[in-house]
Amino acid sequence: MAGLYPLAPFLALAGGFLLAACQWLILVYAPTEATLGLPQKIFYLHLPLAWWGLFSFFLVFIASGAYLASRKRFWDVLAGAAAEIGLALAALALISGAIWAKTSWGLWWTWDARLTTTLVMCFIYAGYLVVRGMDMQPDRRARIAAVLGIVAFLDVPLVFFSARLWSYIHPPSISLEPEMKHTLVACIASFALLWLGLLLFRWRLAQDAINLEETTKERLMRRE
Amino acid sequence: MNSYEWILYAGIAVWSGLGLYLALLAHKQAGLSRRIKQLARLMEDER
């Protein structure tokens, strides 16, 4: 991870520029969907945000398990970074979804299974971040956060399958023409670069904060 | 409101959300750098 860090600004910049270029694909290249009309184009931002948000929570799950198995600080820091980015992306997916819902369904919000499980997931990971920010002995906090990171993941498959199993308004999938698929793949790939850049930034920030805390403690102990 | 306006609002919401998150990270980084500099100064004074 530390070896990858110098790439972070380039990844984030490349992701940002490619996402800007994707606007052309979205507005010009991708055809307008026959039944959903122009607002369907919101989908090209909404879906990558949701997918990368869910992937971030999957990473929290993996990193939390790895922390409990190895007790290496690296995994705890990675889980924290991924949870924060996942929450930001999931919240943006909810907001972009609400705008799309207003144009297509005529309402900003409805208690549909997909929407509700996603909102619950956001609250769970917000709670997870609150626990991580609590003033506790670092190893104890990391252990509690790791357990919570594993338990919290129970909601993620529910979010993923909710549209297929219980949803009454959120479509489980949309049939796409080849140009639409190309645009979607380009948007997902651009978000991948941005996501990796953000993850590296956030990981480094958390790592620096821990190093600072440890150095401060060492200094205080030396003085005593 | 026409459909293009809704697409525009969705774009503004997503981009400003990402921008706000980046600004938050930059703010945290600036605070951390300030604390690191303070600590380095203190440790230098102690030597």
mmCIF file of C-alpha atoms in Angstrom:
data_model
loop_
_atom_site.group_PDB
_atom_site.id
_atom_site.type_symbol
_atom_site.label_atom_id
_atom_site.label_comp_id
_atom_site.label_asym_id
_atom_site.label_seq_id
_atom_site.Cartn_x
_atom_site.Cartn_y
_atom_site.Cartn_z
ATOM 1 C CA MET A 1 0.000 0.000 0.000
ATOM 2 C CA ALA A 2 2.808 2.408 0.940
ATOM 3 C CA GLY A 3 4.495 1.582 -2.374
ATOM 4 C CA LEU A 4 1.321 2.477 -4.250
ATOM 5 C CA TYR A 5 0.822 5.792 -2.417
ATOM 6 C CA PRO A 6 2.897 7.951 -4.854
ATOM 7 C CA LEU A 7 0.415 6.895 -7.547
ATOM 8 C CA ALA A 8 -2.563 8.281 -5.597
ATOM 9 C CA PRO A 9 -2.596 11.839 -7.059
ATOM 10 C CA PHE A 10 -2.244 10.473 -10.602
ATOM 11 C CA LEU A 11 -4.994 7.899 -10.066
ATOM 12 C CA ALA A 12 -7.375 10.469 -8.583
ATOM 13 C CA LEU A 13 -6.595 13.023 -11.322
ATOM 14 C CA ALA A 14 -6.902 10.433 -14.107
ATOM 15 C CA GLY A 15 -10.189 9.217 -12.586
ATOM 16 C CA GLY A 16 -11.499 12.785 -12.371
ATOM 17 C CA PHE A 17 -10.524 13.633 -15.965
ATOM 18 C CA LEU A 18 -11.916 10.368 -17.313
ATOM 19 C CA LEU A 19 -15.171 10.928 -15.433
ATOM 20 C CA ALA A 20 -15.374 14.386 -17.008
ATOM 21 C CA ALA A 21 -14.800 12.741 -20.421
ATOM 22 C CA CYS A 22 -17.526 10.229 -19.549
ATOM 23 C CA GLN A 23 -19.996 13.125 -19.464
ATOM 24 C CA TRP A 24 -19.622 13.280 -23.253
ATOM 25 C CA LEU A 25 -20.333 9.534 -23.523
ATOM 26 C CA ILE A 26 -23.356 9.937 -21.234
ATOM 27 C CA LEU A 27 -24.868 12.977 -22.933
ATOM 28 C CA VAL A 28 -23.883 12.409 -26.578
ATOM 29 C CA TYR A 29 -22.717 8.837 -27.289
ATOM 30 C CA ALA A 30 -25.224 6.776 -25.258
ATOM 31 C CA PRO A 31 -28.681 6.683 -26.857
ATOM 32 C CA THR A 32 -31.742 7.736 -24.895
ATOM 33 C CA GLU A 33 -33.572 4.776 -23.369
ATOM 34 C CA ALA A 34 -36.963 4.246 -25.029
ATOM 35 C CA THR A 35 -39.231 3.908 -21.988
ATOM 36 C CA LEU A 36 -37.295 5.679 -19.204
ATOM 37 C CA GLY A 37 -36.290 8.647 -21.378
ATOM 38 C CA LEU A 38 -33.490 11.151 -20.733
ATOM 39 C CA PRO A 39 -33.443 10.844 -16.909
ATOM 40 C CA GLN A 40 -32.140 7.268 -17.380
ATOM 41 C CA LYS A 41 -28.751 8.897 -18.096
ATOM 42 C CA ILE A 42 -28.431 9.542 -14.329
ATOM 43 C CA PHE A 43 -27.940 5.746 -14.158
ATOM 44 C CA TYR A 44 -24.359 6.066 -15.552
ATOM 45 C CA LEU A 45 -23.303 7.910 -12.372
ATOM 46 C CA HIS A 46 -25.734 6.207 -9.988
ATOM 47 C CA LEU A 47 -24.695 2.605 -10.688
ATOM 48 C CA PRO A 48 -20.863 3.062 -10.422
ATOM 49 C CA LEU A 49 -21.335 5.010 -7.167
ATOM 50 C CA ALA A 50 -23.484 2.203 -5.747
ATOM 51 C CA TRP A 51 -21.186 -0.592 -6.944
ATOM 52 C CA TRP A 52 -17.977 1.010 -5.674
ATOM 53 C CA GLY A 53 -19.741 1.835 -2.415
ATOM 54 C CA LEU A 54 -20.703 -1.827 -1.993
ATOM 55 C CA PHE A 55 -17.199 -2.939 -2.997
ATOM 56 C CA SER A 56 -15.750 -0.620 -0.321
ATOM 57 C CA PHE A 57 -17.905 -2.341 2.313
ATOM 58 C CA PHE A 58 -16.755 -5.727 1.006
ATOM 59 C CA LEU A 59 -13.186 -4.490 1.514
ATOM 60 C CA VAL A 60 -14.106 -3.443 5.091
ATOM 61 C CA PHE A 61 -15.346 -7.011 5.651
ATOM 62 C CA ILE A 62 -12.156 -8.604 4.242
ATOM 63 C CA ALA A 63 -9.820 -6.190 6.066
ATOM 64 C CA SER A 64 -11.724 -6.662 9.360
ATOM 65 C CA GLY A 65 -11.400 -10.458 9.073
ATOM 66 C CA ALA A 66 -7.711 -10.102 8.213
ATOM 67 C CA TYR A 67 -7.191 -7.828 11.248
ATOM 68 C CA LEU A 68 -8.804 -10.325 13.626
ATOM 69 C CA ALA A 69 -6.664 -13.116 12.134
ATOM 70 C CA SER A 70 -3.346 -11.259 12.077
ATOM 71 C CA ARG A 71 -3.744 -8.298 14.508
ATOM 72 C CA LYS A 72 -1.757 -6.186 12.042
ATOM 73 C CA ARG A 73 -2.546 -2.453 12.247
ATOM 74 C CA PHE A 74 -2.463 -2.192 8.428
ATOM 75 C CA TRP A 75 -5.770 -4.067 8.069
ATOM 76 C CA ASP A 76 -7.517 -1.931 10.675
ATOM 77 C CA VAL A 77 -6.429 1.274 8.944
ATOM 78 C CA LEU A 78 -7.487 -0.098 5.549
ATOM 79 C CA ALA A 79 -10.939 -1.051 6.899
ATOM 80 C CA GLY A 80 -11.449 2.455 8.312
ATOM 81 C CA ALA A 81 -10.405 4.111 5.036
ATOM 82 C CA ALA A 82 -12.649 1.851 2.944
ATOM 83 C CA ALA A 83 -15.659 2.393 5.260
ATOM 84 C CA GLU A 84 -15.421 6.181 4.994
ATOM 85 C CA ILE A 85 -15.142 6.111 1.194
ATOM 86 C CA GLY A 86 -17.920 3.520 0.950
ATOM 87 C CA LEU A 87 -20.227 5.685 3.041
ATOM 88 C CA ALA A 88 -19.494 8.763 0.904
ATOM 89 C CA LEU A 89 -20.182 6.834 -2.330
ATOM 90 C CA ALA A 90 -23.308 5.105 -0.990
ATOM 91 C CA ALA A 91 -24.697 8.446 0.216
ATOM 92 C CA LEU A 92 -24.069 9.959 -3.243
ATOM 93 C CA ALA A 93 -25.755 6.922 -4.842
ATOM 94 C CA LEU A 94 -28.800 7.563 -2.619
ATOM 95 C CA ILE A 95 -28.855 11.271 -3.542
ATOM 96 C CA SER A 96 -28.476 10.654 -7.306
ATOM 97 C CA GLY A 97 -31.102 7.885 -7.006
ATOM 98 C CA ALA A 98 -33.506 10.288 -5.277
ATOM 99 C CA ILE A 99 -33.138 12.788 -8.146
ATOM 100 C CA TRP A 100 -33.754 10.014 -10.690
ATOM 101 C CA ALA A 101 -36.756 8.791 -8.651
ATOM 102 C CA LYS A 102 -38.270 12.273 -8.653
ATOM 103 C CA THR A 103 -38.139 12.408 -12.469
ATOM 104 C CA SER A 104 -39.248 8.809 -13.108
ATOM 105 C CA TRP A 105 -41.594 7.973 -10.212
ATOM 106 C CA GLY A 106 -42.621 11.500 -9.226
ATOM 107 C CA LEU A 107 -41.312 11.168 -5.645
ATOM 108 C CA TRP A 108 -37.977 11.736 -3.943
ATOM 109 C CA TRP A 109 -38.195 8.746 -1.643
ATOM 110 C CA THR A 110 -40.273 5.630 -1.069
ATOM 111 C CA TRP A 111 -39.824 2.805 1.428
ATOM 112 C CA ASP A 112 -38.914 0.299 -1.302
ATOM 113 C CA ALA A 113 -36.726 -2.658 -0.219
ATOM 114 C CA ARG A 114 -33.656 -1.492 -2.194
ATOM 115 C CA LEU A 115 -33.858 2.070 -0.943
ATOM 116 C CA THR A 116 -34.579 1.079 2.651
ATOM 117 C CA THR A 117 -31.776 -1.518 2.903
ATOM 118 C CA THR A 118 -29.354 1.005 1.368
ATOM 119 C CA LEU A 119 -30.356 3.671 3.889
ATOM 120 C CA VAL A 120 -29.987 1.167 6.748
ATOM 121 C CA MET A 121 -26.544 0.224 5.371
ATOM 122 C CA CYS A 122 -25.511 3.909 5.406
ATOM 123 C CA PHE A 123 -26.629 4.243 9.045
ATOM 124 C CA ILE A 124 -24.757 1.045 10.013
ATOM 125 C CA TYR A 125 -21.483 2.244 8.477
ATOM 126 C CA ALA A 126 -21.977 5.756 9.923
ATOM 127 C CA GLY A 127 -22.244 4.009 13.322
ATOM 128 C CA TYR A 128 -19.121 2.001 12.490
ATOM 129 C CA LEU A 129 -17.224 5.249 11.824
ATOM 130 C CA VAL A 130 -18.517 6.730 15.095
ATOM 131 C CA VAL A 131 -17.122 3.674 16.959
ATOM 132 C CA ARG A 132 -13.782 4.129 15.189
ATOM 133 C CA GLY A 133 -13.672 7.740 16.356
ATOM 134 C CA MET A 134 -14.276 6.886 20.018
ATOM 135 C CA ASP A 135 -11.623 7.549 22.619
ATOM 136 C CA MET A 136 -10.492 4.023 23.511
ATOM 137 C CA GLN A 137 -7.348 2.006 23.858
ATOM 138 C CA PRO A 138 -6.265 1.602 20.159
ATOM 139 C CA ASP A 139 -6.074 -2.221 20.127
ATOM 140 C CA ARG A 140 -9.454 -2.554 21.827
ATOM 141 C CA ARG A 141 -11.013 -0.051 19.428
ATOM 142 C CA ALA A 142 -9.539 -1.892 16.437
ATOM 143 C CA ARG A 143 -10.895 -5.223 17.743
ATOM 144 C CA ILE A 144 -14.417 -3.832 18.282
ATOM 145 C CA ALA A 145 -14.330 -2.101 14.877
ATOM 146 C CA ALA A 146 -13.239 -5.348 13.185
ATOM 147 C CA VAL A 147 -16.119 -7.316 14.710
ATOM 148 C CA LEU A 148 -18.524 -4.535 13.753
ATOM 149 C CA GLY A 149 -17.032 -4.430 10.225
ATOM 150 C CA ILE A 150 -17.833 -8.128 9.789
ATOM 151 C CA VAL A 151 -21.346 -7.924 11.301
ATOM 152 C CA ALA A 152 -22.196 -4.759 9.331
ATOM 153 C CA PHE A 153 -21.496 -6.606 6.080
ATOM 154 C CA LEU A 154 -24.619 -8.754 6.660
ATOM 155 C CA ASP A 155 -26.679 -5.889 5.205
ATOM 156 C CA VAL A 156 -24.632 -5.660 1.975
ATOM 157 C CA PRO A 157 -25.943 -8.888 0.291
ATOM 158 C CA LEU A 158 -29.439 -7.774 1.373
ATOM 159 C CA VAL A 159 -28.929 -4.490 -0.502
ATOM 160 C CA PHE A 160 -27.599 -6.349 -3.547
ATOM 161 C CA PHE A 161 -30.414 -8.902 -3.788
ATOM 162 C CA SER A 162 -33.261 -6.718 -2.458
ATOM 163 C CA ALA A 163 -34.197 -5.390 -5.913
ATOM 164 C CA ARG A 164 -34.563 -8.963 -7.226
ATOM 165 C CA LEU A 165 -36.366 -10.372 -4.184
ATOM 166 C CA TRP A 166 -38.656 -7.746 -2.672
ATOM 167 C CA SER A 167 -38.465 -4.512 -4.625
ATOM 168 C CA TYR A 168 -41.751 -3.178 -5.974
ATOM 169 C CA ILE A 169 -40.495 -0.050 -7.710
ATOM 170 C CA HIS A 170 -36.664 -0.143 -8.053
ATOM 171 C CA PRO A 171 -35.850 -2.161 -11.218
ATOM 172 C CA PRO A 172 -33.516 -5.172 -10.657
ATOM 173 C CA SER A 173 -31.835 -4.505 -14.020
ATOM 174 C CA ILE A 174 -32.192 -2.427 -17.186
ATOM 175 C CA SER A 175 -31.668 -3.852 -20.685
ATOM 176 C CA LEU A 176 -28.851 -1.924 -22.353
ATOM 177 C CA GLU A 177 -27.882 -1.385 -25.963
ATOM 178 C CA PRO A 178 -24.157 -1.829 -26.863
ATOM 179 C CA GLU A 179 -23.446 1.955 -26.730
ATOM 180 C CA MET A 180 -25.058 2.107 -23.295
ATOM 181 C CA LYS A 181 -22.912 -0.816 -22.116
ATOM 182 C CA HIS A 182 -19.723 0.903 -23.393
ATOM 183 C CA THR A 183 -20.668 4.093 -21.543
ATOM 184 C CA LEU A 184 -21.438 2.194 -18.349
ATOM 185 C CA VAL A 185 -18.145 0.259 -18.485
ATOM 186 C CA ALA A 186 -16.220 3.525 -19.080
ATOM 187 C CA CYS A 187 -17.946 5.162 -16.079
ATOM 188 C CA ILE A 188 -17.294 2.152 -13.819
ATOM 189 C CA ALA A 189 -13.607 2.064 -14.895
ATOM 190 C CA SER A 190 -13.191 5.834 -14.320
ATOM 191 C CA PHE A 191 -14.740 5.530 -10.868
ATOM 192 C CA ALA A 192 -12.337 2.634 -10.183
ATOM 193 C CA LEU A 193 -9.328 4.948 -10.643
ATOM 194 C CA LEU A 194 -10.901 7.676 -8.520
ATOM 195 C CA TRP A 195 -11.852 5.119 -5.842
ATOM 196 C CA LEU A 196 -8.318 3.694 -5.668
ATOM 197 C CA GLY A 197 -6.797 7.196 -5.500
ATOM 198 C CA LEU A 198 -9.193 8.181 -2.689
ATOM 199 C CA LEU A 199 -8.513 4.939 -0.809
ATOM 200 C CA LEU A 200 -4.747 5.512 -0.944
ATOM 201 C CA PHE A 201 -5.154 9.140 0.219
ATOM 202 C CA ARG A 202 -7.434 8.163 3.109
ATOM 203 C CA TRP A 203 -5.233 5.230 4.128
ATOM 204 C CA ARG A 204 -2.128 7.444 4.204
ATOM 205 C CA LEU A 205 -3.952 10.121 6.207
ATOM 206 C CA ALA A 206 -5.034 7.574 8.832
ATOM 207 C CA GLN A 207 -1.552 6.023 8.924
ATOM 208 C CA ASP A 208 0.066 9.458 9.468
ATOM 209 C CA ALA A 209 -2.426 10.238 12.262
ATOM 210 C CA ILE A 210 -1.486 6.963 14.024
ATOM 211 C CA ASN A 211 2.242 7.629 13.625
ATOM 212 C CA LEU A 212 1.768 11.122 15.082
ATOM 213 C CA GLU A 213 -0.227 9.756 18.027
ATOM 214 C CA GLU A 214 2.432 7.131 18.770
ATOM 215 C CA THR A 215 5.305 9.642 18.514
ATOM 216 C CA THR A 216 3.461 12.048 20.842
ATOM 217 C CA LYS A 217 2.916 9.248 23.393
ATOM 218 C CA GLU A 218 6.590 8.170 23.215
ATOM 219 C CA ARG A 219 7.688 11.761 23.755
ATOM 220 C CA LEU A 220 5.425 12.161 26.787
ATOM 221 C CA MET A 221 6.694 8.873 28.266
ATOM 222 C CA ARG A 222 10.325 9.967 27.766
ATOM 223 C CA ARG A 223 9.612 13.243 29.556
ATOM 224 C CA GLU A 224 8.032 11.430 32.515
ATOM 225 C CA MET B 1 -38.430 21.306 -15.154
ATOM 226 C CA ASN B 2 -37.210 19.459 -18.258
ATOM 227 C CA SER B 3 -35.246 16.199 -18.258
ATOM 228 C CA TYR B 4 -31.891 17.823 -19.077
ATOM 229 C CA GLU B 5 -32.186 19.974 -15.959
ATOM 230 C CA TRP B 6 -32.645 16.865 -13.805
ATOM 231 C CA ILE B 7 -29.541 15.261 -15.340
ATOM 232 C CA LEU B 8 -27.665 18.501 -14.633
ATOM 233 C CA TYR B 9 -28.840 18.522 -10.990
ATOM 234 C CA ALA B 10 -27.798 14.883 -10.546
ATOM 235 C CA GLY B 11 -24.349 15.733 -11.983
ATOM 236 C CA ILE B 12 -24.029 18.772 -9.710
ATOM 237 C CA ALA B 13 -25.030 16.682 -6.667
ATOM 238 C CA VAL B 14 -22.480 13.932 -7.438
ATOM 239 C CA TRP B 15 -19.598 16.244 -8.335
ATOM 240 C CA SER B 16 -20.155 18.618 -5.426
ATOM 241 C CA GLY B 17 -20.460 15.627 -3.083
ATOM 242 C CA LEU B 18 -17.124 14.250 -4.276
ATOM 243 C CA GLY B 19 -15.647 17.760 -4.088
ATOM 244 C CA LEU B 20 -16.848 18.197 -0.501
ATOM 245 C CA TYR B 21 -15.344 14.852 0.475
ATOM 246 C CA LEU B 22 -12.011 15.827 -1.121
ATOM 247 C CA ALA B 23 -12.160 19.191 0.695
ATOM 248 C CA LEU B 24 -12.755 17.325 3.977
ATOM 249 C CA LEU B 25 -9.721 15.112 3.314
ATOM 250 C CA ALA B 26 -7.617 18.184 2.448
ATOM 251 C CA HIS B 27 -8.753 19.901 5.677
ATOM 252 C CA LYS B 28 -7.832 16.825 7.747
ATOM 253 C CA GLN B 29 -4.460 16.605 5.980
ATOM 254 C CA ALA B 30 -3.743 20.299 6.659
ATOM 255 C CA GLY B 31 -4.570 19.837 10.371
ATOM 256 C CA LEU B 32 -2.337 16.779 10.574
ATOM 257 C CA SER B 33 0.568 18.565 8.854
ATOM 258 C CA ARG B 34 0.233 21.437 11.336
ATOM 259 C CA ARG B 35 0.388 19.016 14.276
ATOM 260 C CA ILE B 36 3.399 17.171 12.799
ATOM 261 C CA LYS B 37 5.258 20.489 12.372
ATOM 262 C CA GLN B 38 4.425 21.499 15.976
ATOM 263 C CA LEU B 39 5.689 18.180 17.295
ATOM 264 C CA ALA B 40 8.890 18.409 15.226
ATOM 265 C CA ARG B 41 9.516 21.934 16.603
ATOM 266 C CA LEU B 42 8.924 20.781 20.188
ATOM 267 C CA MET B 43 11.272 17.816 19.785
ATOM 268 C CA GLU B 44 13.942 20.066 18.288
ATOM 269 C CA ASP B 45 13.622 22.497 21.216
ATOM 270 C CA GLU B 46 13.996 19.630 23.683
ATOM 271 C CA ARG B 47 17.263 18.573 22.032
#
